Amino acid sequence: MPTYDYRCEANGRVVEVSHRMSEKLATWGELCERANLDCGDTPADTPVQRLATGGNVIGSSNLGSGFDPAPACGAGGCGTGMCGLN
């Protein structure tokens, strides 16, 4: 399942959660429930926004395949060295 980052403007927190691509979390309460977090002082109906990230997918077929991981980005690439694309 892909992972997504959501940001709550009210409290400034960014939380990473996994869910189906067809789902979208809209409130702090939904996000906290999915991430198994306490809502704290932030009201559960506070809106959250999904951040523009690539969404990471790791499937069991990718684990232990015996293949070397993709190379890190070269100079002029994405700059993070994490995507494996040049």
PDB file of N, CA and C in Angstrom:
ATOM      1  N   MET A   1       0.837  -1.174   0.000  1.00  0.00           N
ATOM      2  CA  MET A   1       0.000   0.000   0.000  1.00  0.00           C
ATOM      3  C   MET A   1       0.886   1.243   0.000  1.00  0.00           C
ATOM      4  N   PRO A   2       0.522   2.249  -0.751  1.00  0.00           N
ATOM      5  CA  PRO A   2       1.328   3.469  -0.790  1.00  0.00           C
ATOM      6  C   PRO A   2       1.231   4.254   0.519  1.00  0.00           C
ATOM      7  N   THR A   3       2.248   5.040   0.779  1.00  0.00           N
ATOM      8  CA  THR A   3       2.239   5.921   1.946  1.00  0.00           C
ATOM      9  C   THR A   3       2.076   7.356   1.474  1.00  0.00           C
ATOM     10  N   TYR A   4       1.394   8.137   2.291  1.00  0.00           N
ATOM     11  CA  TYR A   4       1.126   9.537   1.980  1.00  0.00           C
ATOM     12  C   TYR A   4       1.411  10.396   3.197  1.00  0.00           C
ATOM     13  N   ASP A   5       1.852  11.626   2.949  1.00  0.00           N
ATOM     14  CA  ASP A   5       2.055  12.598   4.015  1.00  0.00           C
ATOM     15  C   ASP A   5       0.884  13.563   4.011  1.00  0.00           C
ATOM     16  N   TYR A   6       0.343  13.812   5.192  1.00  0.00           N
ATOM     17  CA  TYR A   6      -0.737  14.779   5.374  1.00  0.00           C
ATOM     18  C   TYR A   6      -0.269  15.850   6.357  1.00  0.00           C
ATOM     19  N   ARG A   7      -0.689  17.086   6.112  1.00  0.00           N
ATOM     20  CA  ARG A   7      -0.329  18.204   6.981  1.00  0.00           C
ATOM     21  C   ARG A   7      -1.587  18.831   7.559  1.00  0.00           C
ATOM     22  N   CYS A   8      -1.512  19.134   8.855  1.00  0.00           N
ATOM     23  CA  CYS A   8      -2.581  19.841   9.537  1.00  0.00           C
ATOM     24  C   CYS A   8      -2.102  21.269   9.765  1.00  0.00           C
ATOM     25  N   GLU A   9      -2.751  22.232   9.120  1.00  0.00           N
ATOM     26  CA  GLU A   9      -2.376  23.644   9.260  1.00  0.00           C
ATOM     27  C   GLU A   9      -2.580  24.132  10.692  1.00  0.00           C
ATOM     28  N   ALA A  10      -3.585  23.603  11.377  1.00  0.00           N
ATOM     29  CA  ALA A  10      -3.920  24.083  12.718  1.00  0.00           C
ATOM     30  C   ALA A  10      -2.814  23.805  13.735  1.00  0.00           C
ATOM     31  N   ASN A  11      -2.158  22.639  13.619  1.00  0.00           N
ATOM     32  CA  ASN A  11      -1.125  22.304  14.604  1.00  0.00           C
ATOM     33  C   ASN A  11       0.268  22.165  13.989  1.00  0.00           C
ATOM     34  N   GLY A  12       0.369  22.291  12.659  1.00  0.00           N
ATOM     35  CA  GLY A  12       1.660  22.245  11.983  1.00  0.00           C
ATOM     36  C   GLY A  12       2.273  20.864  11.859  1.00  0.00           C
ATOM     37  N   ARG A  13       1.543  19.828  12.222  1.00  0.00           N
ATOM     38  CA  ARG A  13       2.100  18.472  12.170  1.00  0.00           C
ATOM     39  C   ARG A  13       1.940  17.857  10.789  1.00  0.00           C
ATOM     40  N   VAL A  14       2.935  17.063  10.413  1.00  0.00           N
ATOM     41  CA  VAL A  14       2.896  16.260   9.194  1.00  0.00           C
ATOM     42  C   VAL A  14       2.932  14.804   9.642  1.00  0.00           C
ATOM     43  N   VAL A  15       1.996  14.017   9.133  1.00  0.00           N
ATOM     44  CA  VAL A  15       1.879  12.613   9.531  1.00  0.00           C
ATOM     45  C   VAL A  15       1.868  11.754   8.275  1.00  0.00           C
ATOM     46  N   GLU A  16       2.636  10.673   8.304  1.00  0.00           N
ATOM     47  CA  GLU A  16       2.691   9.726   7.187  1.00  0.00           C
ATOM     48  C   GLU A  16       1.803   8.533   7.510  1.00  0.00           C
ATOM     49  N   VAL A  17       0.952   8.175   6.557  1.00  0.00           N
ATOM     50  CA  VAL A  17       0.071   7.022   6.723  1.00  0.00           C
ATOM     51  C   VAL A  17       0.013   6.219   5.429  1.00  0.00           C
ATOM     52  N   SER A  18      -0.364   4.958   5.557  1.00  0.00           N
ATOM     53  CA  SER A  18      -0.565   4.084   4.395  1.00  0.00           C
ATOM     54  C   SER A  18      -2.055   3.903   4.172  1.00  0.00           C
ATOM     55  N   HIS A  19      -2.457   3.981   2.906  1.00  0.00           N
ATOM     56  CA  HIS A  19      -3.838   3.663   2.555  1.00  0.00           C
ATOM     57  C   HIS A  19      -3.937   3.461   1.055  1.00  0.00           C
ATOM     58  N   ARG A  20      -5.082   2.935   0.639  1.00  0.00           N
ATOM     59  CA  ARG A  20      -5.306   2.695  -0.787  1.00  0.00           C
ATOM     60  C   ARG A  20      -5.272   4.008  -1.557  1.00  0.00           C
ATOM     61  N   MET A  21      -4.892   3.926  -2.815  1.00  0.00           N
ATOM     62  CA  MET A  21      -4.834   5.115  -3.664  1.00  0.00           C
ATOM     63  C   MET A  21      -6.204   5.766  -3.814  1.00  0.00           C
ATOM     64  N   SER A  22      -7.252   4.993  -3.734  1.00  0.00           N
ATOM     65  CA  SER A  22      -8.605   5.520  -3.911  1.00  0.00           C
ATOM     66  C   SER A  22      -9.116   6.274  -2.681  1.00  0.00           C
ATOM     67  N   GLU A  23      -8.428   6.157  -1.565  1.00  0.00           N
ATOM     68  CA  GLU A  23      -8.850   6.833  -0.341  1.00  0.00           C
ATOM     69  C   GLU A  23      -8.195   8.203  -0.216  1.00  0.00           C
ATOM     70  N   LYS A  24      -8.878   9.082   0.479  1.00  0.00           N
ATOM     71  CA  LYS A  24      -8.308  10.379   0.819  1.00  0.00           C
ATOM     72  C   LYS A  24      -8.823  10.756   2.193  1.00  0.00           C
ATOM     73  N   LEU A  25      -7.917  11.079   3.092  1.00  0.00           N
ATOM     74  CA  LEU A  25      -8.301  11.491   4.431  1.00  0.00           C
ATOM     75  C   LEU A  25      -8.532  12.998   4.418  1.00  0.00           C
ATOM     76  N   ALA A  26      -9.598  13.448   5.061  1.00  0.00           N
ATOM     77  CA  ALA A  26      -9.965  14.863   4.996  1.00  0.00           C
ATOM     78  C   ALA A  26      -9.826  15.591   6.333  1.00  0.00           C
ATOM     79  N   THR A  27      -9.847  14.858   7.449  1.00  0.00           N
ATOM     80  CA  THR A  27      -9.832  15.523   8.755  1.00  0.00           C
ATOM     81  C   THR A  27      -8.722  14.971   9.652  1.00  0.00           C
ATOM     82  N   TRP A  28      -8.389  15.775  10.648  1.00  0.00           N
ATOM     83  CA  TRP A  28      -7.374  15.382  11.632  1.00  0.00           C
ATOM     84  C   TRP A  28      -7.807  14.103  12.350  1.00  0.00           C
ATOM     85  N   GLY A  29      -9.076  13.963  12.635  1.00  0.00           N
ATOM     86  CA  GLY A  29      -9.571  12.763  13.301  1.00  0.00           C
ATOM     87  C   GLY A  29      -9.371  11.510  12.459  1.00  0.00           C
ATOM     88  N   GLU A  30      -9.677  11.598  11.163  1.00  0.00           N
ATOM     89  CA  GLU A  30      -9.466  10.462  10.261  1.00  0.00           C
ATOM     90  C   GLU A  30      -7.986  10.104  10.190  1.00  0.00           C
ATOM     91  N   LEU A  31      -7.152  11.139  10.112  1.00  0.00           N
ATOM     92  CA  LEU A  31      -5.710  10.922  10.024  1.00  0.00           C
ATOM     93  C   LEU A  31      -5.176  10.265  11.294  1.00  0.00           C
ATOM     94  N   CYS A  32      -5.591  10.782  12.436  1.00  0.00           N
ATOM     95  CA  CYS A  32      -5.132  10.210  13.701  1.00  0.00           C
ATOM     96  C   CYS A  32      -5.598   8.773  13.874  1.00  0.00           C
ATOM     97  N   GLU A  33      -6.831   8.495  13.457  1.00  0.00           N
ATOM     98  CA  GLU A  33      -7.341   7.120  13.550  1.00  0.00           C
ATOM     99  C   GLU A  33      -6.500   6.182  12.694  1.00  0.00           C
ATOM    100  N   ARG A  34      -6.188   6.592  11.469  1.00  0.00           N
ATOM    101  CA  ARG A  34      -5.407   5.763  10.558  1.00  0.00           C
ATOM    102  C   ARG A  34      -3.974   5.565  11.073  1.00  0.00           C
ATOM    103  N   ALA A  35      -3.405   6.635  11.674  1.00  0.00           N
ATOM    104  CA  ALA A  35      -2.018   6.580  12.151  1.00  0.00           C
ATOM    105  C   ALA A  35      -1.918   6.080  13.592  1.00  0.00           C
ATOM    106  N   ASN A  36      -3.049   5.761  14.196  1.00  0.00           N
ATOM    107  CA  ASN A  36      -3.086   5.300  15.579  1.00  0.00           C
ATOM    108  C   ASN A  36      -2.478   6.343  16.529  1.00  0.00           C
ATOM    109  N   LEU A  37      -2.900   7.607  16.348  1.00  0.00           N
ATOM    110  CA  LEU A  37      -2.443   8.715  17.170  1.00  0.00           C
ATOM    111  C   LEU A  37      -3.604   9.300  17.956  1.00  0.00           C
ATOM    112  N   ASP A  38      -3.292   9.934  19.077  1.00  0.00           N
ATOM    113  CA  ASP A  38      -4.275  10.691  19.841  1.00  0.00           C
ATOM    114  C   ASP A  38      -4.436  12.053  19.174  1.00  0.00           C
ATOM    115  N   CYS A  39      -5.648  12.537  19.061  1.00  0.00           N
ATOM    116  CA  CYS A  39      -5.893  13.840  18.427  1.00  0.00           C
ATOM    117  C   CYS A  39      -5.320  14.997  19.243  1.00  0.00           C
ATOM    118  N   GLY A  40      -5.085  14.778  20.514  1.00  0.00           N
ATOM    119  CA  GLY A  40      -4.552  15.845  21.358  1.00  0.00           C
ATOM    120  C   GLY A  40      -5.545  16.993  21.451  1.00  0.00           C
ATOM    121  N   ASP A  41      -5.039  18.227  21.421  1.00  0.00           N
ATOM    122  CA  ASP A  41      -5.886  19.414  21.545  1.00  0.00           C
ATOM    123  C   ASP A  41      -6.516  19.845  20.224  1.00  0.00           C
ATOM    124  N   THR A  42      -6.119  19.228  19.122  1.00  0.00           N
ATOM    125  CA  THR A  42      -6.650  19.606  17.807  1.00  0.00           C
ATOM    126  C   THR A  42      -8.004  18.931  17.599  1.00  0.00           C
ATOM    127  N   PRO A  43      -9.054  19.703  17.293  1.00  0.00           N
ATOM    128  CA  PRO A  43     -10.373  19.106  17.066  1.00  0.00           C
ATOM    129  C   PRO A  43     -10.340  18.075  15.928  1.00  0.00           C
ATOM    130  N   ALA A  44     -11.084  16.988  16.096  1.00  0.00           N
ATOM    131  CA  ALA A  44     -11.094  15.897  15.123  1.00  0.00           C
ATOM    132  C   ALA A  44     -11.587  16.338  13.750  1.00  0.00           C
ATOM    133  N   ASP A  45     -12.419  17.389  13.698  1.00  0.00           N
ATOM    134  CA  ASP A  45     -12.963  17.813  12.401  1.00  0.00           C
ATOM    135  C   ASP A  45     -12.090  18.853  11.689  1.00  0.00           C
ATOM    136  N   THR A  46     -10.891  19.108  12.205  1.00  0.00           N
ATOM    137  CA  THR A  46      -9.957  20.039  11.569  1.00  0.00           C
ATOM    138  C   THR A  46      -9.496  19.459  10.232  1.00  0.00           C
ATOM    139  N   PRO A  47      -9.567  20.247   9.156  1.00  0.00           N
ATOM    140  CA  PRO A  47      -9.151  19.728   7.843  1.00  0.00           C
ATOM    141  C   PRO A  47      -7.645  19.482   7.755  1.00  0.00           C
ATOM    142  N   VAL A  48      -7.277  18.487   6.966  1.00  0.00           N
ATOM    143  CA  VAL A  48      -5.871  18.193   6.664  1.00  0.00           C
ATOM    144  C   VAL A  48      -5.717  18.176   5.151  1.00  0.00           C
ATOM    145  N   GLN A  49      -4.481  18.371   4.702  1.00  0.00           N
ATOM    146  CA  GLN A  49      -4.192  18.352   3.267  1.00  0.00           C
ATOM    147  C   GLN A  49      -3.147  17.297   2.980  1.00  0.00           C
ATOM    148  N   ARG A  50      -3.380  16.536   1.922  1.00  0.00           N
ATOM    149  CA  ARG A  50      -2.372  15.566   1.484  1.00  0.00           C
ATOM    150  C   ARG A  50      -1.292  16.335   0.747  1.00  0.00           C
ATOM    151  N   LEU A  51      -0.054  16.098   1.119  1.00  0.00           N
ATOM    152  CA  LEU A  51       1.073  16.783   0.498  1.00  0.00           C
ATOM    153  C   LEU A  51       1.426  16.117  -0.822  1.00  0.00           C
ATOM    154  N   ALA A  52       1.997  16.884  -1.701  1.00  0.00           N
ATOM    155  CA  ALA A  52       2.402  16.379  -3.020  1.00  0.00           C
ATOM    156  C   ALA A  52       3.703  15.607  -2.872  1.00  0.00           C
ATOM    157  N   THR A  53       3.579  14.321  -2.678  1.00  0.00           N
ATOM    158  CA  THR A  53       4.736  13.428  -2.610  1.00  0.00           C
ATOM    159  C   THR A  53       4.518  12.324  -3.625  1.00  0.00           C
ATOM    160  N   GLY A  54       5.556  11.568  -3.874  1.00  0.00           N
ATOM    161  CA  GLY A  54       5.465  10.501  -4.860  1.00  0.00           C
ATOM    162  C   GLY A  54       4.643   9.326  -4.410  1.00  0.00           C
ATOM    163  N   GLY A  55       4.430   9.185  -3.114  1.00  0.00           N
ATOM    164  CA  GLY A  55       3.736   8.001  -2.621  1.00  0.00           C
ATOM    165  C   GLY A  55       4.642   6.797  -2.786  1.00  0.00           C
ATOM    166  N   ASN A  56       5.034   6.193  -1.710  1.00  0.00           N
ATOM    167  CA  ASN A  56       5.960   5.062  -1.752  1.00  0.00           C
ATOM    168  C   ASN A  56       5.180   3.765  -1.700  1.00  0.00           C
ATOM    169  N   VAL A  57       5.572   2.820  -2.540  1.00  0.00           N
ATOM    170  CA  VAL A  57       4.917   1.520  -2.557  1.00  0.00           C
ATOM    171  C   VAL A  57       5.988   0.455  -2.372  1.00  0.00           C
ATOM    172  N   ILE A  58       5.786  -0.380  -1.369  1.00  0.00           N
ATOM    173  CA  ILE A  58       6.680  -1.518  -1.159  1.00  0.00           C
ATOM    174  C   ILE A  58       5.797  -2.745  -1.072  1.00  0.00           C
ATOM    175  N   GLY A  59       5.927  -3.603  -2.039  1.00  0.00           N
ATOM    176  CA  GLY A  59       5.146  -4.824  -2.051  1.00  0.00           C
ATOM    177  C   GLY A  59       6.008  -6.008  -1.671  1.00  0.00           C
ATOM    178  N   SER A  60       5.392  -7.076  -1.227  1.00  0.00           N
ATOM    179  CA  SER A  60       6.151  -8.249  -0.820  1.00  0.00           C
ATOM    180  C   SER A  60       6.943  -8.823  -1.981  1.00  0.00           C
ATOM    181  N   SER A  61       6.492  -8.598  -3.213  1.00  0.00           N
ATOM    182  CA  SER A  61       7.228  -9.117  -4.365  1.00  0.00           C
ATOM    183  C   SER A  61       8.550  -8.369  -4.568  1.00  0.00           C
ATOM    184  N   ASN A  62       8.677  -7.174  -3.985  1.00  0.00           N
ATOM    185  CA  ASN A  62       9.911  -6.401  -4.114  1.00  0.00           C
ATOM    186  C   ASN A  62      10.943  -6.764  -3.059  1.00  0.00           C
ATOM    187  N   LEU A  63      10.528  -7.441  -2.015  1.00  0.00           N
ATOM    188  CA  LEU A  63      11.420  -7.753  -0.913  1.00  0.00           C
ATOM    189  C   LEU A  63      12.159  -9.057  -1.176  1.00  0.00           C
ATOM    190  N   GLY A  64      13.443  -9.066  -0.913  1.00  0.00           N
ATOM    191  CA  GLY A  64      14.215 -10.281  -1.054  1.00  0.00           C
ATOM    192  C   GLY A  64      14.323 -10.789  -2.469  1.00  0.00           C
ATOM    193  N   SER A  65      14.277  -9.890  -3.431  1.00  0.00           N
ATOM    194  CA  SER A  65      14.281 -10.321  -4.827  1.00  0.00           C
ATOM    195  C   SER A  65      15.669 -10.667  -5.326  1.00  0.00           C
ATOM    196  N   GLY A  66      16.697 -10.280  -4.559  1.00  0.00           N
ATOM    197  CA  GLY A  66      18.060 -10.556  -4.989  1.00  0.00           C
ATOM    198  C   GLY A  66      18.611  -9.506  -5.928  1.00  0.00           C
ATOM    199  N   PHE A  67      17.816  -8.534  -6.307  1.00  0.00           N
ATOM    200  CA  PHE A  67      18.271  -7.463  -7.182  1.00  0.00           C
ATOM    201  C   PHE A  67      18.849  -6.338  -6.358  1.00  0.00           C
ATOM    202  N   ASP A  68      19.847  -5.670  -6.924  1.00  0.00           N
ATOM    203  CA  ASP A  68      20.409  -4.516  -6.253  1.00  0.00           C
ATOM    204  C   ASP A  68      19.394  -3.382  -6.293  1.00  0.00           C
ATOM    205  N   PRO A  69      19.398  -2.519  -5.259  1.00  0.00           N
ATOM    206  CA  PRO A  69      18.467  -1.389  -5.292  1.00  0.00           C
ATOM    207  C   PRO A  69      18.822  -0.437  -6.426  1.00  0.00           C
ATOM    208  N   ALA A  70      17.861   0.365  -6.833  1.00  0.00           N
ATOM    209  CA  ALA A  70      18.088   1.343  -7.896  1.00  0.00           C
ATOM    210  C   ALA A  70      19.138   2.343  -7.451  1.00  0.00           C
ATOM    211  N   PRO A  71      19.924   2.863  -8.382  1.00  0.00           N
ATOM    212  CA  PRO A  71      20.959   3.829  -8.014  1.00  0.00           C
ATOM    213  C   PRO A  71      20.347   5.142  -7.547  1.00  0.00           C
ATOM    214  N   ALA A  72      21.107   5.863  -6.730  1.00  0.00           N
ATOM    215  CA  ALA A  72      20.663   7.171  -6.262  1.00  0.00           C
ATOM    216  C   ALA A  72      20.708   8.164  -7.416  1.00  0.00           C
ATOM    217  N   CYS A  73      19.978   9.250  -7.264  1.00  0.00           N
ATOM    218  CA  CYS A  73      19.954  10.292  -8.297  1.00  0.00           C
ATOM    219  C   CYS A  73      21.354  10.874  -8.504  1.00  0.00           C
ATOM    220  N   GLY A  74      21.657  11.169  -9.730  1.00  0.00           N
ATOM    221  CA  GLY A  74      22.920  11.812 -10.048  1.00  0.00           C
ATOM    222  C   GLY A  74      22.791  13.320  -9.933  1.00  0.00           C
ATOM    223  N   ALA A  75      23.868  14.008 -10.173  1.00  0.00           N
ATOM    224  CA  ALA A  75      23.849  15.464 -10.132  1.00  0.00           C
ATOM    225  C   ALA A  75      22.812  15.983 -11.132  1.00  0.00           C
ATOM    226  N   GLY A  76      22.032  16.939 -10.703  1.00  0.00           N
ATOM    227  CA  GLY A  76      20.998  17.494 -11.565  1.00  0.00           C
ATOM    228  C   GLY A  76      19.698  16.722 -11.509  1.00  0.00           C
ATOM    229  N   GLY A  77      19.655  15.651 -10.712  1.00  0.00           N
ATOM    230  CA  GLY A  77      18.419  14.873 -10.565  1.00  0.00           C
ATOM    231  C   GLY A  77      17.501  15.550  -9.570  1.00  0.00           C
ATOM    232  N   CYS A  78      16.773  14.737  -8.852  1.00  0.00           N
ATOM    233  CA  CYS A  78      15.771  15.281  -7.937  1.00  0.00           C
ATOM    234  C   CYS A  78      16.410  15.959  -6.738  1.00  0.00           C
ATOM    235  N   GLY A  79      17.659  15.638  -6.446  1.00  0.00           N
ATOM    236  CA  GLY A  79      18.353  16.294  -5.341  1.00  0.00           C
ATOM    237  C   GLY A  79      18.267  15.589  -4.014  1.00  0.00           C
ATOM    238  N   THR A  80      17.390  14.576  -3.900  1.00  0.00           N
ATOM    239  CA  THR A  80      17.276  13.893  -2.619  1.00  0.00           C
ATOM    240  C   THR A  80      18.102  12.627  -2.571  1.00  0.00           C
ATOM    241  N   GLY A  81      18.411  12.052  -3.735  1.00  0.00           N
ATOM    242  CA  GLY A  81      19.148  10.806  -3.765  1.00  0.00           C
ATOM    243  C   GLY A  81      18.314   9.606  -3.347  1.00  0.00           C
ATOM    244  N   MET A  82      17.010   9.791  -3.181  1.00  0.00           N
ATOM    245  CA  MET A  82      16.152   8.736  -2.664  1.00  0.00           C
ATOM    246  C   MET A  82      15.298   8.067  -3.727  1.00  0.00           C
ATOM    247  N   CYS A  83      15.091   8.699  -4.861  1.00  0.00           N
ATOM    248  CA  CYS A  83      14.112   8.175  -5.804  1.00  0.00           C
ATOM    249  C   CYS A  83      14.653   7.037  -6.663  1.00  0.00           C
ATOM    250  N   GLY A  84      15.958   6.943  -6.821  1.00  0.00           N
ATOM    251  CA  GLY A  84      16.509   5.880  -7.651  1.00  0.00           C
ATOM    252  C   GLY A  84      16.428   6.155  -9.129  1.00  0.00           C
ATOM    253  N   LEU A  85      16.030   7.370  -9.513  1.00  0.00           N
ATOM    254  CA  LEU A  85      15.937   7.723 -10.925  1.00  0.00           C
ATOM    255  C   LEU A  85      16.984   8.771 -11.260  1.00  0.00           C
ATOM    256  N   ASN A  86      17.517   8.694 -12.438  1.00  0.00           N
ATOM    257  CA  ASN A  86      18.501   9.690 -12.874  1.00  0.00           C
ATOM    258  C   ASN A  86      17.856  10.689 -13.784  1.00  0.00           C
TER     259      ASN A  86
END
